[in-house]
Amino acid sequence: MSFQQSQITEIQKPSVSVINAGPVLNDFNPLKETVKPKVACYCRVSSEEELRLGSLENQIIHYTNYIRSKPEWIYAGVYSDKGKSGTDMTKRIGFNRMIRKAMNGEIDIIICKSISRFARNVVDTLDIVRQLTEKDIQVIFEKERLNTKNVSSSLLIKILATFAEEESRSTSENIEWALRKRFERGEVMAGQLFGYQITKDKEWAIVESEARIVREAYSLFLKGSNMAEIARHFIRSGYKKRSGEIDWDSANIRSILTNERYTGDALSRKTCTLDFRTHKTVINKGHKPQYYVEDHHEGIVSKEEFQKVQEKIAADNNKATPKGAYEKTPFSSRIICSSCGKNYHRFGNKAKVVRWRCASNSKSHLLCKAKPIEEAKIEALLVEGFEKRYDTEKRINDGLLIKQLIKELSSAEAVREREQNLLRVELEKRLIAENKAVLSNQDTDKVKAKRMEVEEKIAVKTKLWEDFDKDHHFREASLKRLKALKGSDKAINQILDISFIRAWVIHIKVESPFLFTIKWLDGEETVVGQLKGGLYDGAK
């Protein structure tokens, strides 16, 4: 029987019902159609050139407009970092803040220009993407046109992340090869060195006014003066550094006394990078070849004098008492001198009385007359400031203060982001107004002045925002302590110390050892202490 003659039996299709069917997902939104996703973007610039051209701010404005132009999205912020490398995740404060918010459910979709901007380390990239995916958070890479919600993209992301890391490795190896060849040819890589002017033709010309200071440093050291004494002598003499400042210190003098280039020779590769991932620079103690070029340029001091200085430094080092490791405290880099603008540093870790001193004053009282402050006094004034800010003496024991403090710390990041976003929107409006004025041949002076005014506000706020972002762990620690309190508001006295109050403090400006201005995380300021006569010591 032929096929045409055969009898065909029709097979009935079975009846299929779908139970608890989920929503149909489109290619871009894995969430319920009735719920708008919260969308954020991550931007990073990695070179001084990009920063100079305003690339970061341009990216921020672009992605802010892009996200807001989508009615089906909710704007969740643009997070950014600036730095030479994307391989060190610990320094990417904006990135870490974004991931933290995403994991807390405040972001559903993250847009990034490319995988290399996200992370150039395969392990970090895949680990972070995995964590986000487990929380149903998408990451969209524009350049590669990848969306992590697509299962088919996961393998491609791994491949491209590997390529990104290999690109970083290859770039590092190429730079290493080029440097080695230049060193082998006897080339010396250096910026401008005090005492010399390096010309366009790479000739090293002696600057006699500076060379005289270099020779004096060598002479004084060989006559018995130590480095600190030489620095103070230079300050008293008004000798200027290349920066125009006269704030010489022991490190500056040591740099002069140990640099063989002042003899006319040049040692290349004193430091080196061991790992392209971390970009950490270390002193080259045989890790990589070094290159010594004799008589590369005219010397300022003789080689014999230089050698005598090195022998004396070595002998002094053998006699010196080893210094303890630097101890970072909650207020490191946050206590500022109102007179010179320098930071206060902590001294006397092993002494009975720990003090903080202005960095300029610690070099010489000629630079700044600010007196040292006992750490106990700082703590007392901080407690006074906290009590003054929250009017704790008039509080009744109803627990409202504890609730207020918890609310402040919990909402601090949202308040900071709102302030930043409002200023960015204002800048955007000013830019549009300026563009309109240009296109219509109108006078742009007024609109330009308004735009620059907003830019100045952003520039001032940026440093405060950066400091705020660095303080996340302080806020988290104080929030944890607050939530553990039981009883009335009086229980706060149990935890009212520097570490606890630090969560609210951006910086402290020291007007005198008796008078501080505390800037809080919301931008408000509180003056504490009392004015005792003169600005610094109450002697007037």
XYZ file of N, CA, C and O in Angstrom, residues 387-459:
292
model
N 24.910 66.606 73.267
C 23.847 66.953 74.220
C 23.175 68.272 73.838
O 21.961 68.431 73.986
N 23.984 69.207 73.321
C 23.441 70.500 72.901
C 22.570 70.351 71.662
O 21.503 70.954 71.553
N 23.015 69.527 70.717
C 22.269 69.329 69.475
C 20.899 68.703 69.738
O 19.893 69.093 69.125
N 20.848 67.747 70.655
C 19.604 67.020 70.904
C 18.902 67.446 72.200
O 17.911 66.839 72.589
N 19.463 68.494 72.830
C 18.831 69.065 74.015
C 18.461 67.966 75.018
O 17.323 67.869 75.498
N 19.436 67.120 75.318
C 19.174 65.917 76.111
C 18.714 66.224 77.540
O 17.977 65.429 78.136
N 19.125 67.376 78.099
C 18.753 67.687 79.476
C 17.244 67.892 79.632
O 16.676 67.634 80.692
N 16.588 68.378 78.567
C 15.153 68.658 78.638
C 14.305 67.485 78.151
O 13.081 67.568 78.128
N 14.957 66.411 77.763
C 14.217 65.253 77.256
C 13.572 64.491 78.405
O 14.171 64.322 79.474
N 12.354 64.033 78.174
C 11.727 63.147 79.139
C 12.004 61.710 78.719
O 12.303 61.439 77.567
N 11.934 60.810 79.648
C 12.318 59.424 79.371
C 11.200 58.647 78.680
O 10.641 57.699 79.230
N 10.878 59.072 77.464
C 9.806 58.403 76.726
C 10.319 57.561 75.555
O 9.536 57.009 74.790
N 11.653 57.498 75.402
C 12.240 56.698 74.332
C 12.203 57.341 72.965
O 12.656 56.749 71.976
N 11.695 58.580 72.872
C 11.579 59.236 71.570
C 12.942 59.618 70.992
O 13.120 59.634 69.781
N 13.883 59.948 71.876
C 15.218 60.321 71.391
C 15.888 59.132 70.710
O 16.501 59.273 69.648
N 15.783 57.976 71.320
C 16.383 56.770 70.715
C 15.766 56.520 69.346
O 16.467 56.232 68.370
N 14.440 56.656 69.247
C 13.753 56.464 67.967
C 14.210 57.497 66.943
O 14.399 57.178 65.757
N 14.400 58.752 67.400
C 14.849 59.813 66.489
C 16.248 59.527 65.952
O 16.511 59.687 64.751
N 17.130 59.092 66.840
C 18.510 58.802 66.428
C 18.557 57.627 65.459
O 19.316 57.646 64.476
N 17.761 56.604 65.718
C 17.705 55.459 64.808
C 17.202 55.900 63.445
O 17.745 55.488 62.399
N 16.177 56.748 63.443
C 15.619 57.236 62.183
C 16.645 58.061 61.404
O 16.772 57.918 60.182
N 17.399 58.902 62.115
C 18.401 59.739 61.445
C 19.468 58.900 60.758
O 19.815 59.144 59.600
N 19.986 57.918 61.483
C 21.041 57.087 60.899
C 20.498 56.205 59.775
O 21.178 55.962 58.780
N 19.271 55.728 59.940
C 18.682 54.846 58.931
C 18.397 55.585 57.631
O 18.473 55.000 56.539
N 18.036 56.871 57.731
C 17.655 57.647 56.542
C 18.769 58.557 56.031
O 18.583 59.285 55.062
N 19.935 58.514 56.685
C 21.014 59.447 56.347
C 21.430 59.348 54.883
O 21.620 60.362 54.206
N 21.574 58.123 54.369
C 22.020 57.953 52.984
C 20.971 58.460 52.002
O 21.304 59.048 50.971
N 19.699 58.244 52.319
C 18.631 58.730 51.441
C 18.618 60.257 51.400
O 18.421 60.864 50.334
N 18.850 60.882 52.539
C 18.894 62.349 52.605
C 20.071 62.882 51.799
O 19.949 63.856 51.057
N 21.215 62.216 51.930
C 22.420 62.636 51.196
C 22.207 62.512 49.687
O 22.581 63.389 48.910
N 21.574 61.423 49.254
C 21.329 61.214 47.826
C 20.324 62.219 47.282
O 20.456 62.692 46.146
N 19.309 62.547 48.076
C 18.314 63.530 47.645
C 18.978 64.891 47.421
O 18.725 65.563 46.428
N 19.873 65.264 48.343
C 20.584 66.536 48.205
C 21.434 66.543 46.933
O 21.429 67.508 46.167
N 22.137 65.444 46.686
C 22.986 65.348 45.505
C 22.154 65.388 44.226
O 22.496 66.087 43.266
N 21.052 64.647 44.213
C 20.199 64.599 43.020
C 19.563 65.950 42.717
O 19.446 66.345 41.555
N 19.144 66.669 43.759
C 18.541 67.984 43.556
C 19.542 68.958 42.924
O 19.193 69.731 42.025
N 20.792 68.898 43.388
C 21.816 69.781 42.812
C 22.139 69.384 41.374
O 22.382 70.247 40.526
N 22.125 68.104 41.089
C 22.387 67.650 39.716
C 21.260 68.083 38.776
O 21.502 68.475 37.638
N 20.020 67.987 39.266
C 18.883 68.440 38.460
C 18.979 69.943 38.217
O 18.723 70.430 37.106
N 19.366 70.678 39.263
C 19.515 72.129 39.122
C 20.599 72.467 38.104
O 20.439 73.368 37.273
N 21.722 71.723 38.140
C 22.795 71.949 37.173
C 22.317 71.651 35.761
O 22.629 72.403 34.815
N 21.543 70.589 35.619
C 21.009 70.220 34.319
C 20.131 71.343 33.747
O 20.218 71.685 32.562
N 19.296 71.931 34.602
C 18.427 73.035 34.176
C 19.259 74.235 33.725
O 18.947 74.887 32.728
N 20.318 74.513 34.468
C 21.188 75.653 34.123
C 21.892 75.420 32.784
O 22.076 76.342 31.988
N 22.315 74.168 32.548
C 22.983 73.840 31.290
C 22.016 73.987 30.111
O 22.390 74.498 29.046
N 20.776 73.554 30.303
C 19.769 73.684 29.243
C 19.505 75.150 28.938
O 19.431 75.557 27.769
N 19.384 75.965 30.003
C 19.145 77.403 29.824
C 20.307 78.067 29.097
O 20.111 78.920 28.221
N 21.523 77.640 29.432
C 22.708 78.215 28.785
C 22.762 77.822 27.311
O 23.082 78.645 26.445
N 22.429 76.565 27.011
C 22.414 76.112 25.618
C 21.375 76.859 24.794
O 21.614 77.227 23.637
N 20.209 77.093 25.388
C 19.162 77.838 24.693
C 19.615 79.263 24.387
O 19.349 79.800 23.310
N 20.299 79.865 25.350
C 20.785 81.235 25.162
C 21.815 81.295 24.039
O 21.821 82.236 23.240
N 22.659 80.282 23.970
C 23.678 80.242 22.913
C 23.022 80.078 21.545
O 23.370 80.774 20.578
N 22.050 79.162 21.464
C 21.392 78.890 20.181
C 20.563 80.077 19.679
O 20.410 80.268 18.473
N 20.038 80.856 20.609
C 19.213 82.008 20.212
C 20.002 83.318 20.189
O 19.414 84.400 20.128
N 21.337 83.216 20.270
C 22.225 84.389 20.215
C 21.908 85.424 21.300
O 22.054 86.631 21.097
N 21.497 84.955 22.473
C 21.234 85.856 23.590
C 22.481 85.988 24.453
O 23.431 85.204 24.333
N 22.469 86.986 25.344
C 23.583 87.195 26.260
C 23.657 86.007 27.234
O 22.667 85.665 27.891
N 24.809 85.370 27.317
C 24.949 84.164 28.145
C 25.604 84.428 29.500
O 25.762 83.506 30.300
N 25.978 85.678 29.775
C 26.722 85.964 31.007
C 25.946 85.578 32.267
O 26.477 84.944 33.176
N 24.650 85.943 32.314
C 23.853 85.683 33.512
C 23.601 84.186 33.703
O 23.759 83.653 34.800
N 23.202 83.513 32.623
C 22.912 82.078 32.751
C 24.194 81.290 33.030
O 24.177 80.286 33.737
N 25.307 81.751 32.471
C 26.587 81.089 32.723
C 26.994 81.255 34.185
O 27.484 80.316 34.819
N 26.770 82.464 34.720
C 27.105 82.730 36.123
C 26.278 81.844 37.054
O 26.788 81.308 38.046
N 24.987 81.657 36.712
C 24.122 80.800 37.526
C 24.568 79.343 37.452
O 24.543 78.609 38.439
N 24.979 78.921 36.236
C 25.467 77.552 36.080
C 26.737 77.326 36.899
O 26.895 76.312 37.589
N 27.648 78.300 36.873
C 28.898 78.191 37.621
C 28.648 78.203 39.131
O 29.359 77.548 39.896
N 27.620 78.921 39.533
C 27.260 78.967 40.951
C 26.839 77.582 41.443
O 27.228 77.144 42.527
N 26.040 76.884 40.631
C 25.619 75.530 40.996
C 26.819 74.586 40.998
O 26.952 73.733 41.880
N 27.708 74.731 40.018
C 28.907 73.886 39.951
C 29.789 74.086 41.181
O 30.382 73.131 41.691
N 29.872 75.323 41.653
C 30.658 75.604 42.863
C 30.029 74.933 44.080
O 30.737 74.397 44.948
N 28.689 74.965 44.151
C 27.994 74.290 45.249
C 28.306 72.802 45.244
O 28.583 72.201 46.278
N 28.258 72.208 44.046
C 28.530 70.775 43.915
C 29.972 70.468 44.306
O 30.248 69.468 44.976
N 30.907 71.336 43.897
C 32.324 71.126 44.223
C 32.549 71.140 45.734
O 33.303 70.315 46.272
